CSV table of C-alpha atoms and ligand atoms in Angstrom, one decimal:
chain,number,residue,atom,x,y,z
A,290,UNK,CA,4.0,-18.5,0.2
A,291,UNK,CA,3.8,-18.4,-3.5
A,292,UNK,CA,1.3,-15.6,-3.6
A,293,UNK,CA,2.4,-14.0,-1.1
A,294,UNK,CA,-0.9,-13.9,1.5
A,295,UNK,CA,0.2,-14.1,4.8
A,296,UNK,CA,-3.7,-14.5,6.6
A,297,UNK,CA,-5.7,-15.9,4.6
A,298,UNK,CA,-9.4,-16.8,5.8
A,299,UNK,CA,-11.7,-19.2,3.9
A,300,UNK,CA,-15.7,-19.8,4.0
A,301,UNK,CA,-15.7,-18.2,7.3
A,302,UNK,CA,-18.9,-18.4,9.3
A,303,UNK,CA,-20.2,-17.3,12.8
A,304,UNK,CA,-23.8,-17.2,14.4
A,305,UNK,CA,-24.8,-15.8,17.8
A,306,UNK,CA,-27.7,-18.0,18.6
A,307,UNK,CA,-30.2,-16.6,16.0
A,308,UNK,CA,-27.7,-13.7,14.2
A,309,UNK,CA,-25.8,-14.7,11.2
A,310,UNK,CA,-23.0,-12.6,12.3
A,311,UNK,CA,-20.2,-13.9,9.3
A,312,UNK,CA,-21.3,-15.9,6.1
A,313,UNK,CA,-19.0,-17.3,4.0
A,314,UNK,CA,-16.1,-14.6,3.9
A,315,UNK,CA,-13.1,-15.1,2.6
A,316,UNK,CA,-10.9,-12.5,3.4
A,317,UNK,CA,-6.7,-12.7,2.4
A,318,UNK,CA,-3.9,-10.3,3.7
A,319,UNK,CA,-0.2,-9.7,2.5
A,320,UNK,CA,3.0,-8.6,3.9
A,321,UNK,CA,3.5,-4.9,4.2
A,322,UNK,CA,-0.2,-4.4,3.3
A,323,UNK,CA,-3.1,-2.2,4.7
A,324,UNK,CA,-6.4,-3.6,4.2
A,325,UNK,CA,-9.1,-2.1,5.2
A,326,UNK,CA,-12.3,-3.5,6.4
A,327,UNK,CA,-14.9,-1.8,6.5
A,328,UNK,CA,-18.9,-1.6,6.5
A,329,UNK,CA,-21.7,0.0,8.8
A,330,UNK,CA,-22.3,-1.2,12.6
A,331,UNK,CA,-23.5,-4.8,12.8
A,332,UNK,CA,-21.6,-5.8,9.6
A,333,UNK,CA,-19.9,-8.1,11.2
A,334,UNK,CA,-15.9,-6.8,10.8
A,335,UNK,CA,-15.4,-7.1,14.9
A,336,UNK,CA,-16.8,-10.4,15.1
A,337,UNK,CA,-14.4,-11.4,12.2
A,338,UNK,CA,-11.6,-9.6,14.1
A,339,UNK,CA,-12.9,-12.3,17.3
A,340,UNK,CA,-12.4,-15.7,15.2
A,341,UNK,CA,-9.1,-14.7,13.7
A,342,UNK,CA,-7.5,-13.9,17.2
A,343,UNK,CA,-9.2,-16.5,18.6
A,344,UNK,CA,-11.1,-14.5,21.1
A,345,UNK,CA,-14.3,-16.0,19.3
A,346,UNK,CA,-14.8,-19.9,17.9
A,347,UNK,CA,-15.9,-19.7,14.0
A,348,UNK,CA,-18.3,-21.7,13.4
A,349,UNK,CA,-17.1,-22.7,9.7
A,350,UNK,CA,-14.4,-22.1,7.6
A,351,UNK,CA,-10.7,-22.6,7.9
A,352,UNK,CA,-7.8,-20.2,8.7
A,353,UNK,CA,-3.9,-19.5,7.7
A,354,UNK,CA,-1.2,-17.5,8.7
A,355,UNK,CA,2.4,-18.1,6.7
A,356,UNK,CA,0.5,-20.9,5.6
A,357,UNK,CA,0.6,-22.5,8.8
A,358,UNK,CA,-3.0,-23.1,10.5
A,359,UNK,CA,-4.3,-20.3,12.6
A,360,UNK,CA,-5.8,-21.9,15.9
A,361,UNK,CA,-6.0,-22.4,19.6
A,362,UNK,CA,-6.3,-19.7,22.1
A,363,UNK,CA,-5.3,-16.4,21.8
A,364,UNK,CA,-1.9,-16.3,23.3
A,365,UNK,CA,-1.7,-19.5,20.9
A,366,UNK,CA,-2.1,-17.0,18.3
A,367,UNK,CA,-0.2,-14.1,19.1
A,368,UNK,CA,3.2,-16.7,19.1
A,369,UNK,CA,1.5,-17.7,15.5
A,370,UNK,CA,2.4,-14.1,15.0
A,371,UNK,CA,-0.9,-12.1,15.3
A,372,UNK,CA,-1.2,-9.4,17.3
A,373,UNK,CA,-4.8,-7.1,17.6
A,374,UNK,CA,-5.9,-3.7,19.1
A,375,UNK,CA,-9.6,-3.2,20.4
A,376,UNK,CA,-12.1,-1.0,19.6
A,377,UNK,CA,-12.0,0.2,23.2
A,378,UNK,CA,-8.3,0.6,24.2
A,379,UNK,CA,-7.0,-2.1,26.5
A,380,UNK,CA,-4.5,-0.3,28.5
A,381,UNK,CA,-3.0,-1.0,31.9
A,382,UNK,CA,-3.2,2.6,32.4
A,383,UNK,CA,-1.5,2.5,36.0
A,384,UNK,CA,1.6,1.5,34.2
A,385,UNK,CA,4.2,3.4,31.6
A,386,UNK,CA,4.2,4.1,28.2
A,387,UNK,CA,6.8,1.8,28.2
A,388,UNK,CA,6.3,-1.1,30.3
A,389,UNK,CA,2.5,-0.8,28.3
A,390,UNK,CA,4.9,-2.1,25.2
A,391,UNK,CA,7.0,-4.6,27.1
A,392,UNK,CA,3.4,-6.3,27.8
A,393,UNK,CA,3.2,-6.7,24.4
A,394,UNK,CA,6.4,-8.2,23.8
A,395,UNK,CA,5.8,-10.6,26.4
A,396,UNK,CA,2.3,-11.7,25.3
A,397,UNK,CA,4.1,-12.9,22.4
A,398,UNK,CA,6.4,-15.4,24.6
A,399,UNK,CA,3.5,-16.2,27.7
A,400,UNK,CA,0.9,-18.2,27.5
A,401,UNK,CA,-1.0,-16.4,30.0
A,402,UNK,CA,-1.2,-13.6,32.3
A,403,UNK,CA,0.3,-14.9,34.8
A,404,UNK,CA,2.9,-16.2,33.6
A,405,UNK,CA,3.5,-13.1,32.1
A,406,UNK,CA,3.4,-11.3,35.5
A,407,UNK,CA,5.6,-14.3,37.1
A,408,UNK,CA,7.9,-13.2,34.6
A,409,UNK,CA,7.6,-9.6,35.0
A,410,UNK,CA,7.8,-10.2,38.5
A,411,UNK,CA,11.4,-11.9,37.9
A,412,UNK,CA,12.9,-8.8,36.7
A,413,UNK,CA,12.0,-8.3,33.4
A,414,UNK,CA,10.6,-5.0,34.1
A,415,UNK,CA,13.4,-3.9,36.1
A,416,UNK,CA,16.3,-5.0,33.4
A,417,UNK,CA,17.2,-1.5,31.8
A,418,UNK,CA,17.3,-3.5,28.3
A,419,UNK,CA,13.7,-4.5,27.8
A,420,UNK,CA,12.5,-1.1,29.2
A,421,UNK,CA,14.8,1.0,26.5
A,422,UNK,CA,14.1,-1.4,23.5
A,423,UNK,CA,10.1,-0.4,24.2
A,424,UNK,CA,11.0,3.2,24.9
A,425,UNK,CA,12.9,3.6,21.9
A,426,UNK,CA,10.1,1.4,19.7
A,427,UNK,CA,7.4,4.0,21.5
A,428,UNK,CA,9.7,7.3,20.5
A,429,UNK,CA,10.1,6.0,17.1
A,430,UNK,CA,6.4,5.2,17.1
A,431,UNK,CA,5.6,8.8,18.0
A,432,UNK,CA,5.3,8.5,21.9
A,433,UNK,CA,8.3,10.4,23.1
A,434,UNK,CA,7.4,10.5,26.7
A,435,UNK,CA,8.0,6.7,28.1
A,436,UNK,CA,8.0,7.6,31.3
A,437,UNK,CA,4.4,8.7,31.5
A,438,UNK,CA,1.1,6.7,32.8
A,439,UNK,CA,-1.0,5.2,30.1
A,440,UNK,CA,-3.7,6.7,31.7
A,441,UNK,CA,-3.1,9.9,31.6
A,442,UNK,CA,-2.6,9.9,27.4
A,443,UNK,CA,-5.0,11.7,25.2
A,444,UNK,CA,-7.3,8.9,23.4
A,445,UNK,CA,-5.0,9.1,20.2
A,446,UNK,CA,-2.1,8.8,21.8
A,447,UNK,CA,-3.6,5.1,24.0
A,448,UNK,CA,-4.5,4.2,20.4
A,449,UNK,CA,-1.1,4.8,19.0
A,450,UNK,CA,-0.2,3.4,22.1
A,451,UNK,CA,-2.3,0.0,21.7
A,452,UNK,CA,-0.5,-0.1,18.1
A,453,UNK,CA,2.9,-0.4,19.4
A,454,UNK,CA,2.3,-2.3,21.9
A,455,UNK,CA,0.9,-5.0,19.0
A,456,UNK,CA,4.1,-4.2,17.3
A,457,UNK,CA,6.2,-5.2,20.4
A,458,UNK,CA,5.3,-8.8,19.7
A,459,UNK,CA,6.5,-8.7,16.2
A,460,UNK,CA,3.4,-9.8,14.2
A,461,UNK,CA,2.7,-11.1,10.9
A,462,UNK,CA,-0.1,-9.7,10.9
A,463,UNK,CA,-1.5,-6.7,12.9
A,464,UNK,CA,-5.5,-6.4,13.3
A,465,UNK,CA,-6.8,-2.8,14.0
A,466,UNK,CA,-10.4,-2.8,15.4
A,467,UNK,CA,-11.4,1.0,14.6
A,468,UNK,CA,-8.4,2.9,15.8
A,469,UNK,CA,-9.5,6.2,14.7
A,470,UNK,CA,-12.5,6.2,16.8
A,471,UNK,CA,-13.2,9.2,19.2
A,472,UNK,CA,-9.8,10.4,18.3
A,473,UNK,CA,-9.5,14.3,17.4
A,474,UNK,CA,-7.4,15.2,14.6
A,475,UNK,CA,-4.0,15.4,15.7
A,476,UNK,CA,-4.6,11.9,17.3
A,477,UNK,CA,-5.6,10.2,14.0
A,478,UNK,CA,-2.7,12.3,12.4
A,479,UNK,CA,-0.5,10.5,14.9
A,480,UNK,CA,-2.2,6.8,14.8
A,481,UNK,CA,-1.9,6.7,10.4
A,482,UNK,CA,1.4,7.6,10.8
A,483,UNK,CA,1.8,4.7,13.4
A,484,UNK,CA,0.2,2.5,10.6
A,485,UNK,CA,2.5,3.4,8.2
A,486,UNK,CA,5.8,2.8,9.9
A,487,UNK,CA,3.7,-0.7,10.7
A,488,UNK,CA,3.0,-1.3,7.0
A,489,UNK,CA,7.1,0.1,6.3
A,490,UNK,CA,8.3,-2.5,8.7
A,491,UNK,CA,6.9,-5.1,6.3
A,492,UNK,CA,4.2,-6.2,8.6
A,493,UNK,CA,0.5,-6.9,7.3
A,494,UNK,CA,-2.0,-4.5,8.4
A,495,UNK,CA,-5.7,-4.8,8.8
A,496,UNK,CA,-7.7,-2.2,9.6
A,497,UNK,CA,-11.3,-1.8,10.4
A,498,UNK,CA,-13.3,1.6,10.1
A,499,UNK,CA,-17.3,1.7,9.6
A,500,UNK,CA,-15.9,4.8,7.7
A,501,UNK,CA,-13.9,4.8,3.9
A,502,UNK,CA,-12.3,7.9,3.8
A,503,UNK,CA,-9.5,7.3,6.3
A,504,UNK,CA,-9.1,3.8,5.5
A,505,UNK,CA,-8.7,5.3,1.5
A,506,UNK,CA,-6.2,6.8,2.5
A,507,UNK,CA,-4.3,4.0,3.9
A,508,UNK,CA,-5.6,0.9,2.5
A,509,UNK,CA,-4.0,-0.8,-0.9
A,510,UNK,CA,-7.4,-2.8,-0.9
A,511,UNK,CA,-10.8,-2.6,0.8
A,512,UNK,CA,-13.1,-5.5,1.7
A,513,UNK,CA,-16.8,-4.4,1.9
A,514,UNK,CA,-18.7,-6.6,5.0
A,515,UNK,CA,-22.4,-6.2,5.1
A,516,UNK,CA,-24.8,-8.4,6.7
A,517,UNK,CA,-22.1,-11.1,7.6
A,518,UNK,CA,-20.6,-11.1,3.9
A,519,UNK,CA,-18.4,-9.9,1.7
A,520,UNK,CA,-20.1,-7.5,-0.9
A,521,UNK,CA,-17.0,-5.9,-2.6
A,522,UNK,CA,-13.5,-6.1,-2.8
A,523,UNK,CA,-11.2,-3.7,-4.5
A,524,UNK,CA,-8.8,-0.7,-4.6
A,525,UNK,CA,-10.6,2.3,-2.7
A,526,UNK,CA,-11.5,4.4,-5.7
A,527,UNK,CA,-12.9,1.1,-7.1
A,528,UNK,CA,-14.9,0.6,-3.5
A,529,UNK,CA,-16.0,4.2,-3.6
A,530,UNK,CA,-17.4,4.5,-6.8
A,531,UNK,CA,-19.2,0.8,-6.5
A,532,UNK,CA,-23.1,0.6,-6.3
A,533,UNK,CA,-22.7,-1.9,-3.6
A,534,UNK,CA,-20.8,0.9,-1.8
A,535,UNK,CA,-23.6,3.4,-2.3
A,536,UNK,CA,-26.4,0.7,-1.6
A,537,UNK,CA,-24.9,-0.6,1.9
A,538,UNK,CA,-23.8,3.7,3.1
A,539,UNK,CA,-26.5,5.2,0.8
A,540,UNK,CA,-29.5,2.8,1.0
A,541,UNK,CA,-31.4,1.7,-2.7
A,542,UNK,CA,-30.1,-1.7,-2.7
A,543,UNK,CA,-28.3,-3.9,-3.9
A,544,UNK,CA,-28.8,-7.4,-5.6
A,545,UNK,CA,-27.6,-9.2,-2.7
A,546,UNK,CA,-27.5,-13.1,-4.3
B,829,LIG,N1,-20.7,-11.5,21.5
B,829,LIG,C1,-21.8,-11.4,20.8
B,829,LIG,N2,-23.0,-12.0,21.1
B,829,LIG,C2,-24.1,-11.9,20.4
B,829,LIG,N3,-24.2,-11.2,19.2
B,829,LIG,C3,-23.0,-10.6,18.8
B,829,LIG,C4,-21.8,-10.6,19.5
B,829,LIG,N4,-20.9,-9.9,18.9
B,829,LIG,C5,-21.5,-9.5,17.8
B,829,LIG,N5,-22.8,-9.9,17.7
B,829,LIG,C6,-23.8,-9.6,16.6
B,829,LIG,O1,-23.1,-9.9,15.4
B,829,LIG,C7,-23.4,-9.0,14.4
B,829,LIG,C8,-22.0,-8.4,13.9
B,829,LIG,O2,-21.5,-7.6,15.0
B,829,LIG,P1,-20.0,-6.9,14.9
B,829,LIG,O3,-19.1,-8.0,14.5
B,829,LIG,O4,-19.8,-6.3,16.2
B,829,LIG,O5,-20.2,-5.8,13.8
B,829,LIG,P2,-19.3,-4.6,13.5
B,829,LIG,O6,-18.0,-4.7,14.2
B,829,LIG,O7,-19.2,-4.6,12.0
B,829,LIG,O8,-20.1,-3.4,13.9
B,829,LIG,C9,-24.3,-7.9,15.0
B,829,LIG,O9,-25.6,-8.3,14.7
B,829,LIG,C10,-24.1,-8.1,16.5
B,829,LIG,O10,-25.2,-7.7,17.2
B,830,LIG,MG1,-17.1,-3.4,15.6
C-alpha cells in the first residue's frame, strides 16, 4: 500500500452487554514493525486482539490487512495472513516442539481442525520434510530441542513456542497477547529475541503488555488503550513522558474528551 500499513483498524467498537469494551480506536500496523499496545487491565487491548482475529464480532468499525478486508472466521483470517498468540499459551502439550509448529503451518492452509487433523492424519506429520522445516524454524527461533513435549517447556520457552508456531503460518501480521507474562528472566530474554527475528523477517508485530518498559524496548510506536480508547500514540519516550501516560498508570487524570 502507498503508506505502507499493513493492518489498519478504523472506528472500532465493541460492547459486552453493558461494558464499552472498544470505542472508536483506530489502530494501524506496518511491515517489520513492533507496536506495542498497551494500558492497565480492563483497557480493552485483548478484546481488540478478539475482533481483529476474528475470535470476537466488532460491533463498529471496519478492518484491513494489505488493504484487503479483514473478515470471516478465524481460520478465514489466519489464510488473510494473521496469525495470534494468547495470553494463556495454547499448546497441544502432548505433542513436540516440532509438530506444535507444523500446527501452525497448517492452520494457515485448514479451515478447521479437523481438517487439519484429516490432514495430519494423511501423513503430513510423518513426511520427514514438514517436521525438519519446523525443527529448523524452532532451532533458529531459539528452541533447539524439537524432539521434546510442549508440555514439559518452561513458561518462556511455550511462549517462544506459541511465537513460532504463529510464524509457521507466515503472517502479515503477528498479534502477541502479553507474551512476557509469568515468564522469568531468561524466558523473556528468549521470547524479545523471538520478536525480533519476527520483526527482521519483515513481518508486522503487535504486541500487548499492561506494562511499558519491555514493550519500550521493542516497540517503534506505542498505542495507549484506556477505557475502550485510544489516549496516546507515539514513540516510547514520547509515551513515557506523556501526562496521559502518568494519569492512566499514575492516577490525577486526564482530560479525557
Ligand atoms: N468475553 C467477554 N465478555 C464480557 N466482557 C468482557 C469480555 N472480554 C472482555 N470483557 C470486558 O471488556 C473490557 C476490556 O477487557 P479486555 O479486553 O480483556 O482488557 P485488557 O486485555 O486490556 O485487560 C473489560 O471491562 C472486560 O471485563
Ligand atoms: Mg488482556
Amino acid at each position: 500500500m502507498a503508506d505502507g500499513a499493513l493492518l489498519r483498524g478504523t472506528g472500532i467498537g465493541k460492547r459486552y452487554g453493558g461494558v464499552t469494551a472498544l470505542d472508536g480506536v483506530d489502530v494501524e500496523v506496518r511491515a517489520g514493525e513492533v507496536l506495542g499496545l498497551i494500558g492497565p487491565n480492563g483497557a480493552g487491548k485483548t478484546t481488540l486482539m478478539d475482533v481483529v482475529s476474528g475470535a470476537q464480532d466488532l460491533d463498529a468499525g471496519t478492518l484491513t490487512l494489505a488493504g484487503r478486508p479483514l473478515a470471516g472466521a478465524p481460520w478465514r483470517r489466519a489464510r488473510l495472513g494473521l496469525a495470534r498468540t494468547f495470553q494463556h499459551p495454547q499448546l497441544a502439550s502432548e505433542l513436540t516442539v516440532a509438530e506444535n509448529v507444523l500446527t501452525g503451518r497448517l492452520a494457515a492452509r485448514h479451515s478447521s481442525v479437523r481438517g487439519m487433523a484429516a490432514s495430519m492424519l494423511r501423513g503430513l506429520l510423518s513426511t520427514a520434510t514438514g517436521r525438519d522445516e519446523c525443527a529448523r524454524l524452532a532451532a533458529d527461533m531459539g528452541l533447539d530441542d524439537p524432539g521434546r513435549l510442549a508440555g514439559e517447556l518452561t513458561l518462556g520457552e511455550k511462549r517462544v513456542l506459541e511465537v513460532v508456531r504463529a510464524l509457521a503460518q507466515d503472517p502479515q501480521v503477528m498479534l502477541l497477547d502479553e507474551p512476557f507474562a509469568g515468564a522469568d528472566a531468561t524466558g523473556i530474554a528468549a521470547i524479545m529475541e523471538a520478536i525480533r527475528t519476527v520483526r527482521r523477517r519483515g513481518h508486522g508485530v503487535v504486541l500487548i503488555d499492561h506494562s511499558v518498559d519491555l514493550v519500550a524496548s521493542l516497540a517503534e510506536r506505542v498505542v495507549l488503550l484506556d477505557s475502550g480508547r485510544v489516549v496516546f500514540e507515539g514513540t516510547p519516550e514520547e509515551c513515557l513522558a506523556s501526562s496521559e501516560m502518568r494519569a492512566v498508570y499514575f492516577g490525577g487524570g486526564y482530560d479525557r474528551t
